[in-house]
CSV table of C-alpha atoms in Angstrom, one decimal:
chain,number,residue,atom,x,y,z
A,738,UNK,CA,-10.3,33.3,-54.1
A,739,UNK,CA,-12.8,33.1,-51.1
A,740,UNK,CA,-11.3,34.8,-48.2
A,741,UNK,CA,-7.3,34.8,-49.0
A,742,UNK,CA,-7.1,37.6,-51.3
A,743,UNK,CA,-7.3,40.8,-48.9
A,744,UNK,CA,-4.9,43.8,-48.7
A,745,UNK,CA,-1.7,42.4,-47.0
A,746,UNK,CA,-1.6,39.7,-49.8
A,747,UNK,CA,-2.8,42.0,-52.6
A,748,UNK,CA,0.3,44.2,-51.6
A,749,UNK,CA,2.5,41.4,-50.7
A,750,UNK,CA,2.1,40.0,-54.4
A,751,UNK,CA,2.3,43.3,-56.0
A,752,UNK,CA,5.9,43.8,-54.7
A,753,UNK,CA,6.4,40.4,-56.7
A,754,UNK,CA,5.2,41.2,-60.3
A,755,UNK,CA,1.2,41.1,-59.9
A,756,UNK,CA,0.4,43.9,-61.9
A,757,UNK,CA,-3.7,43.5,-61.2
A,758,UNK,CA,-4.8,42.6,-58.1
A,759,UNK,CA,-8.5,41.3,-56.7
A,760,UNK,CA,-10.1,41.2,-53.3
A,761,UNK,CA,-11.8,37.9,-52.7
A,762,UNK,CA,-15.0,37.0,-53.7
A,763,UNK,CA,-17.8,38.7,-51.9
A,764,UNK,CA,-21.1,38.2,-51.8
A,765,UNK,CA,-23.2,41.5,-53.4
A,766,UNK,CA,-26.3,41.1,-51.2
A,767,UNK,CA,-24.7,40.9,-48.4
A,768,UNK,CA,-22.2,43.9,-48.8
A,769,UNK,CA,-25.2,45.9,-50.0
A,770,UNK,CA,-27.0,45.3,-46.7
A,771,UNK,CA,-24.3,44.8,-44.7
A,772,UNK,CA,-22.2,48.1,-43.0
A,773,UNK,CA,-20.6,45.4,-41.1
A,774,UNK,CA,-20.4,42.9,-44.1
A,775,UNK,CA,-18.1,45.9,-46.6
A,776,UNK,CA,-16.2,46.8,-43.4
A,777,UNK,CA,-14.7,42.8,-43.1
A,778,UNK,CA,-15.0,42.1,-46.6
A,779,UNK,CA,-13.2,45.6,-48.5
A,780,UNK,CA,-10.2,47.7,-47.2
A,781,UNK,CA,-7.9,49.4,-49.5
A,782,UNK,CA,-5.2,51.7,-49.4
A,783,UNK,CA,-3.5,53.9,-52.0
A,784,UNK,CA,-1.4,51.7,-52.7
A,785,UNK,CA,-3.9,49.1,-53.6
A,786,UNK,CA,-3.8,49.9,-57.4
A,787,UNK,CA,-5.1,48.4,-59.8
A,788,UNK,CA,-7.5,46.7,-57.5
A,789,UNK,CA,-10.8,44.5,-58.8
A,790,UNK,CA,-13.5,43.9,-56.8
A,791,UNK,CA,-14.8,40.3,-57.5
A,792,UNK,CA,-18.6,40.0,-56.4
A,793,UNK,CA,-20.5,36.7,-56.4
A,794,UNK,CA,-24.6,37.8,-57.1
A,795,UNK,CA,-27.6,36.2,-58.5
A,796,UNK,CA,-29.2,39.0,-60.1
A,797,UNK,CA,-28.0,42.5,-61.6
A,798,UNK,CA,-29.8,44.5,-58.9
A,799,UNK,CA,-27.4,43.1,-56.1
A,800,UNK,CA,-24.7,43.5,-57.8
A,801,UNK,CA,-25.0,47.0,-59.6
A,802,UNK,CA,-25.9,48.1,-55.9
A,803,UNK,CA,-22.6,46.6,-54.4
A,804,UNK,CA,-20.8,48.2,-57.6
A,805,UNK,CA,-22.0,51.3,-57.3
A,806,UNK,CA,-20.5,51.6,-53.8
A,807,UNK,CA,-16.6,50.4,-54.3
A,808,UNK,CA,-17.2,52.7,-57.6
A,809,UNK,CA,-15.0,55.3,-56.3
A,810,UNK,CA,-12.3,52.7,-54.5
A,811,UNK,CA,-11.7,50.2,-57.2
A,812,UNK,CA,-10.3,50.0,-60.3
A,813,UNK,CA,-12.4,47.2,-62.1
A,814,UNK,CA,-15.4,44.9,-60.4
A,815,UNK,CA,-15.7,41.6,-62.0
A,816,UNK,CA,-19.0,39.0,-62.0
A,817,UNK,CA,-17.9,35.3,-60.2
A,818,UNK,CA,-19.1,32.9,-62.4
A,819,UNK,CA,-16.8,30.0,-61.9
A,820,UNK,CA,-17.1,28.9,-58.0
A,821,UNK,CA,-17.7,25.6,-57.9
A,822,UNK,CA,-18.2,24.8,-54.3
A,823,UNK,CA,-22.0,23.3,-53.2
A,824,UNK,CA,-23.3,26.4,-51.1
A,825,UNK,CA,-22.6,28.5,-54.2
A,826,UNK,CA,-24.5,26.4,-56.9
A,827,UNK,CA,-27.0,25.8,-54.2
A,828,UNK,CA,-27.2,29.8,-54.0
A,829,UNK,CA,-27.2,30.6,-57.1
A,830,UNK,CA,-24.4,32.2,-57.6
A,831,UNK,CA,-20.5,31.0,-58.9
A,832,UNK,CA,-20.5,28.6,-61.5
A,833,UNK,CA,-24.3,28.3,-61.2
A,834,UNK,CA,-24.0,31.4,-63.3
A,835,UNK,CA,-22.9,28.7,-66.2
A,836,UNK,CA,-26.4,27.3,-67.2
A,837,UNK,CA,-27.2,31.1,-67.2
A,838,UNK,CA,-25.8,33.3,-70.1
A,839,UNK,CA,-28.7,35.6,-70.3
A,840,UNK,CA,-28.7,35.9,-66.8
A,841,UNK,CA,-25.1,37.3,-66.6
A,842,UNK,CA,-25.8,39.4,-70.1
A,843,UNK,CA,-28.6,41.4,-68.0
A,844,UNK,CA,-26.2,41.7,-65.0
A,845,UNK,CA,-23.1,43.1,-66.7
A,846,UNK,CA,-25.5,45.4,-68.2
A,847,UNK,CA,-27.1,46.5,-65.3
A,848,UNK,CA,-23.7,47.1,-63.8
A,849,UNK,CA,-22.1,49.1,-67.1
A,850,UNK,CA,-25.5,51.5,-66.3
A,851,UNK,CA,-24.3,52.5,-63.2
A,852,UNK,CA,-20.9,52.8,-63.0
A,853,UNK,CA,-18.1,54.2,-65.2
A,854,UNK,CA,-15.4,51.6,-63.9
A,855,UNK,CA,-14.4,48.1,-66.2
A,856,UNK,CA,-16.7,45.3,-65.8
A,857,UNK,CA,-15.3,41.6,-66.1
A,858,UNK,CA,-16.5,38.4,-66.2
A,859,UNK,CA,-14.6,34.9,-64.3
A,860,UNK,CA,-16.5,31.8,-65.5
A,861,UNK,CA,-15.3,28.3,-66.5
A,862,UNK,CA,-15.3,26.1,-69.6
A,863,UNK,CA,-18.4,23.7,-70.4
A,864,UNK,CA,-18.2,20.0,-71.1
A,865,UNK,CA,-19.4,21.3,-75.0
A,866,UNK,CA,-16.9,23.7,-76.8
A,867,UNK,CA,-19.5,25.2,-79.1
A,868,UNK,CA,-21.7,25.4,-76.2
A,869,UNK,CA,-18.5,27.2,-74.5
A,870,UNK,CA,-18.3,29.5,-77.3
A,871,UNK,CA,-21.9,30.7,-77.2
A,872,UNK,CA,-21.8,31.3,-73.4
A,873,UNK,CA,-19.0,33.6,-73.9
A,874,UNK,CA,-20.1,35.6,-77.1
A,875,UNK,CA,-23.6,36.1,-75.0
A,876,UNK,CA,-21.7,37.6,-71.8
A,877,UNK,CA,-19.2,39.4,-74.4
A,878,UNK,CA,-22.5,41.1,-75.9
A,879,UNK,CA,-23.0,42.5,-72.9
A,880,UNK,CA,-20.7,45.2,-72.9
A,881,UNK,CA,-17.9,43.0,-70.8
A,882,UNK,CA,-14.9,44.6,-70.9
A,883,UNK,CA,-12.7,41.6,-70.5
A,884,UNK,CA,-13.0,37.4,-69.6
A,885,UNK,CA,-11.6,36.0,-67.2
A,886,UNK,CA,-11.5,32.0,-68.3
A,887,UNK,CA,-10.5,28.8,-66.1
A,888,UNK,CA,-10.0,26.2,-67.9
A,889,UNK,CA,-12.0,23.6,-66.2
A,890,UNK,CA,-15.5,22.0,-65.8
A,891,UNK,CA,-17.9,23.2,-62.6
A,892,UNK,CA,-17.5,19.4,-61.9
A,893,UNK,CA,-13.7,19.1,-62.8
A,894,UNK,CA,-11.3,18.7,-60.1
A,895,UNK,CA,-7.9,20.7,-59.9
A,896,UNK,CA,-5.9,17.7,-60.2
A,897,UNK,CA,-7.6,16.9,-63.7
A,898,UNK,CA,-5.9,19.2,-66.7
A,899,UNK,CA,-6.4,22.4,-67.7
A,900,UNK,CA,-8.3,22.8,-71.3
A,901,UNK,CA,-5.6,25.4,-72.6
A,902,UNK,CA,-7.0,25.0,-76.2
A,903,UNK,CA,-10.7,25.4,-75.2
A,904,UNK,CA,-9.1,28.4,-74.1
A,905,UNK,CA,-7.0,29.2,-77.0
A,906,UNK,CA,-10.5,29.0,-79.2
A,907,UNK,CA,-12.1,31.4,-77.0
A,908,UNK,CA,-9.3,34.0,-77.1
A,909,UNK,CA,-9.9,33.3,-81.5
A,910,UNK,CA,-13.8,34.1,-81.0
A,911,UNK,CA,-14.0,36.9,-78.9
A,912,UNK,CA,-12.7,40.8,-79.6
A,913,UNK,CA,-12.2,41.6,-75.7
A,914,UNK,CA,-9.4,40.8,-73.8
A,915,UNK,CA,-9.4,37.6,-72.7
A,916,UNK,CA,-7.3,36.0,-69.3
A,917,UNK,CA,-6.4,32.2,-68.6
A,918,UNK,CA,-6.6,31.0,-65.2
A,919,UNK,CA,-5.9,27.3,-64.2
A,920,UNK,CA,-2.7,25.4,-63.4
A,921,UNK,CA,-0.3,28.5,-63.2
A,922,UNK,CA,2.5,27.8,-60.6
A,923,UNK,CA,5.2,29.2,-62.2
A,924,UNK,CA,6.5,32.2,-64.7
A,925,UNK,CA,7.3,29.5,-67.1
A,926,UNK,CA,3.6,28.0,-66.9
A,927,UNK,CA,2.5,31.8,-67.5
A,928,UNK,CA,4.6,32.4,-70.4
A,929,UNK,CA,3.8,29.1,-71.6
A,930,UNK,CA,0.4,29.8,-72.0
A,931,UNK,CA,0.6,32.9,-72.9
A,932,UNK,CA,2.5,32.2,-76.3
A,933,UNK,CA,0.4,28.7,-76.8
A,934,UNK,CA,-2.7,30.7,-76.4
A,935,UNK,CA,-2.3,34.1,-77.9
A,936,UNK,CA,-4.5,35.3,-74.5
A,937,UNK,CA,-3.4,38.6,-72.9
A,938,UNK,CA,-2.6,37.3,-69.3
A,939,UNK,CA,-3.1,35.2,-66.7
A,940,UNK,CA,-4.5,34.7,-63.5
A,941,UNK,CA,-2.7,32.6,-60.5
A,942,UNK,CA,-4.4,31.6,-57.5
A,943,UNK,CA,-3.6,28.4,-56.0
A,944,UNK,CA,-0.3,29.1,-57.4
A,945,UNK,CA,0.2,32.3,-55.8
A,946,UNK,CA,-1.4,31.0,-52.4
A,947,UNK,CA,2.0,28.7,-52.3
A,948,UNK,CA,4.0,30.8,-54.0
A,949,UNK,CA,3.2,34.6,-53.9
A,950,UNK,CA,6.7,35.5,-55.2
A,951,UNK,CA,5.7,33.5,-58.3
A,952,UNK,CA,5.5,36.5,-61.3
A,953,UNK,CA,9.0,37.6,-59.9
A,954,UNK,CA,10.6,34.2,-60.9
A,955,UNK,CA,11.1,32.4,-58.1
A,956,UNK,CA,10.1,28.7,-58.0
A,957,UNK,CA,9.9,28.5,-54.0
A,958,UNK,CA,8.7,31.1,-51.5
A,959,UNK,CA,11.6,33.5,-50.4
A,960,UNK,CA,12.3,34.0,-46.4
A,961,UNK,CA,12.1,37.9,-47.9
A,962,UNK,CA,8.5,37.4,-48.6
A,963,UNK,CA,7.3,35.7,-45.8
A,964,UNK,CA,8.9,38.7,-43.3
A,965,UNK,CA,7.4,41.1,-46.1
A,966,UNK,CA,3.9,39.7,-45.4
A,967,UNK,CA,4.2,39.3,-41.6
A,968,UNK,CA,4.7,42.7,-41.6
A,969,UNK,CA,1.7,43.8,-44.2
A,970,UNK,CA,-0.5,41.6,-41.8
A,971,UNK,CA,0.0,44.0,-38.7
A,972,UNK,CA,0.6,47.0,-40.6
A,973,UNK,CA,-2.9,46.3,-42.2
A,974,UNK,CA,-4.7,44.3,-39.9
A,975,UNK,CA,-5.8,40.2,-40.6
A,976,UNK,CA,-7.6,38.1,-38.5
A,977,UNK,CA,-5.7,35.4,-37.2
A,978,UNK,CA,-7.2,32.5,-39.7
A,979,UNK,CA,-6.2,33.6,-42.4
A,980,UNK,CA,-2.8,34.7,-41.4
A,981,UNK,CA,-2.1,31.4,-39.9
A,982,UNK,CA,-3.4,29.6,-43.7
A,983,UNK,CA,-1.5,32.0,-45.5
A,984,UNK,CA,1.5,31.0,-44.0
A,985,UNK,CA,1.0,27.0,-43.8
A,986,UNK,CA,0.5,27.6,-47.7
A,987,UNK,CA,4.0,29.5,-48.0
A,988,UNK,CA,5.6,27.4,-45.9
A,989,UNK,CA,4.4,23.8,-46.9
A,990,UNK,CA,7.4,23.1,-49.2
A,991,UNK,CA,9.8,23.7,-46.2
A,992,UNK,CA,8.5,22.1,-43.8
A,993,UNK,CA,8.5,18.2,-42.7
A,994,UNK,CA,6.1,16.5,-40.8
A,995,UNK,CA,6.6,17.3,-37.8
A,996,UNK,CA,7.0,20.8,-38.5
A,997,UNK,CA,3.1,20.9,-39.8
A,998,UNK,CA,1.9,19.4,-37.1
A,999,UNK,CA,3.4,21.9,-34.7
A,1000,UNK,CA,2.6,24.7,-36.5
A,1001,UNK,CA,-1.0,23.9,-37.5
A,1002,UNK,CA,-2.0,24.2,-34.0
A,1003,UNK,CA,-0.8,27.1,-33.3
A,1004,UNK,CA,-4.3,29.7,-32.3
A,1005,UNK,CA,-2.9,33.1,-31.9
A,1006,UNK,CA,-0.4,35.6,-34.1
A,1007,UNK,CA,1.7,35.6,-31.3
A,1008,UNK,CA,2.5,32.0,-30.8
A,1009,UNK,CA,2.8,32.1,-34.7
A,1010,UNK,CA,5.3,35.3,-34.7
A,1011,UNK,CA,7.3,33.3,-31.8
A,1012,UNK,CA,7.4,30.2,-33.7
A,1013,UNK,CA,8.7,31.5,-36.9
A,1014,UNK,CA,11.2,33.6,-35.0
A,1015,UNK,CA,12.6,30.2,-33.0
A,1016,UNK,CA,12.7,27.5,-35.7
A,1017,UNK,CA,13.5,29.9,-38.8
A,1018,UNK,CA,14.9,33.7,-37.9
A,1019,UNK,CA,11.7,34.8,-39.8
A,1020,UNK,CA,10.4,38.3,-38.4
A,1021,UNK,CA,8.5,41.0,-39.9
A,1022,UNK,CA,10.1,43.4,-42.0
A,1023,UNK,CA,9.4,45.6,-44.8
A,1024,UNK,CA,11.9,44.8,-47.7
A,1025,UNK,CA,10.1,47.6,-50.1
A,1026,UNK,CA,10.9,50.9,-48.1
């Protein structure tokens, strides 16, 4: 996920049954040339474990230079090849990646050279299954050491269905692990899939934005988890857009109208903190001591 992914969510969904956890996506050139770009873009802790490092490049120098540096601070870096948005195509990177199998052969390569940490690949389905198939056995040629598949088109839109047996196939073809991403908002959907499919997990992110107590069971954000993160995001550190979206994403089913509107404006963590505290006894505390 671009932007919503970083450490006081990654811990905040591993006290809920996220056994892997990844940073958003970052872009490798600019982390490489950036001291201010890895300083906003990667903090860990110990406690961040396992943690991935998802980097969006457009060739294998880029990112074999930005692996080579979280090397010793992650637990797994993984190639985007599935962001659909405009800029992305239009930089050659995310689900540009698609119409490029060779391309992202080379790179995983380039990155298995370098560093002695798992490699893995995110990319999406193509309107062709056979066509599917042959993108994936190229980047699984590579070396990959897993595959990270959504089940959509670079042109689908998440309200359209996800291609669970496109999927299925895949997991049939290949020999390396294989992940299913797509329409996961629940631990039924997971297990659902997971049996349908024969894959070896799954990957939540929408889901989780809404839901980050999702793994553990629950169908609805618990008040537990919301105090758990406010307290992550000042025991950590988050700037105060993303805190604020984090929270109008946990809090949507709960809240009317009104509600939104009064919330949604709110510009600092302050106002935010007093607001919760007023309309819904929500303050930050750590329930994992």
């Amino acid at each position: 996920m671009v932007r919503y992914s970083k450490l006081p969510f990654r811990q905040l969904v591993r006290s809920y049954g996220v056994t892997v956890a990844y940073t958003p996506m970052i872009l490798a050139d600019v982390f490489r040339n950036s001291s201010e770009g890895r300083d906003n873009e990667f903090r860990t802790t110990l406690g961040d474990i396992p943690v991935v490092v998802q980097f969006a490049a457009s060739n294998g120098k880029d990112l074999a230079d930005a692996a080579e540096m979280v090397a010793k601070y992650a637990n797994g870096v993984d190639l985007n090849c599935g962001c659909p948005q405009k800029w992305a195509i239009h930089e050659h990177i995310g689900a540009y990646l698609m119409d490029c199998p060779e391309l992202v052969r080379d790179m995983v390569k380039q990155v298995k050279a370098r560093v002695n940490i798992p490699c893995s690949v995110k990319v999406r389905i193509l309107p062709d299954v056979k066509k599917t198939i042959d993108y994936i056995q190229k980047v699984e040629s590579s070396g990959v050491d897993f595959i990270t598949v959504h089940g959509r088109t670079k042109k689908q839109k998440s309200t359209e269905p996800n291609d669970w047996e496109t999927i299925k196939i895949i997991k049939e073809t290949v020999s390396v692990p294989v992940l299913g991403n797509g329409s996961i908002f629940s631990i039924k959907d997971a297990d659902k899939y997971i049996s349908e499919t024969g894959i070896d997990g799954v990957m939540a992110g929408r889901g989780l934005l809404m839901n980050p107590a999702l793994f553990a069971g629950y169908e609805y954000t618990p008040k537990e988890c919301v105090e758990q993160f406010l307290y992550n995001s000042l025991a950590y550190g988050t700037n105060t857009f993303i805190f604020h979206h984090h929270l109008m994403y946990m809090l949507d089913s709960v809240m009317g109208k009104t509600e939104k509107r009064a919330f949604n404006v709110l510009t600092s963590i302050p106002g935010i903190l007093d607001y919760l505290e007023k309309h819904y006894d929500i303050t930050p505390k750590n329930h994992f001591i």
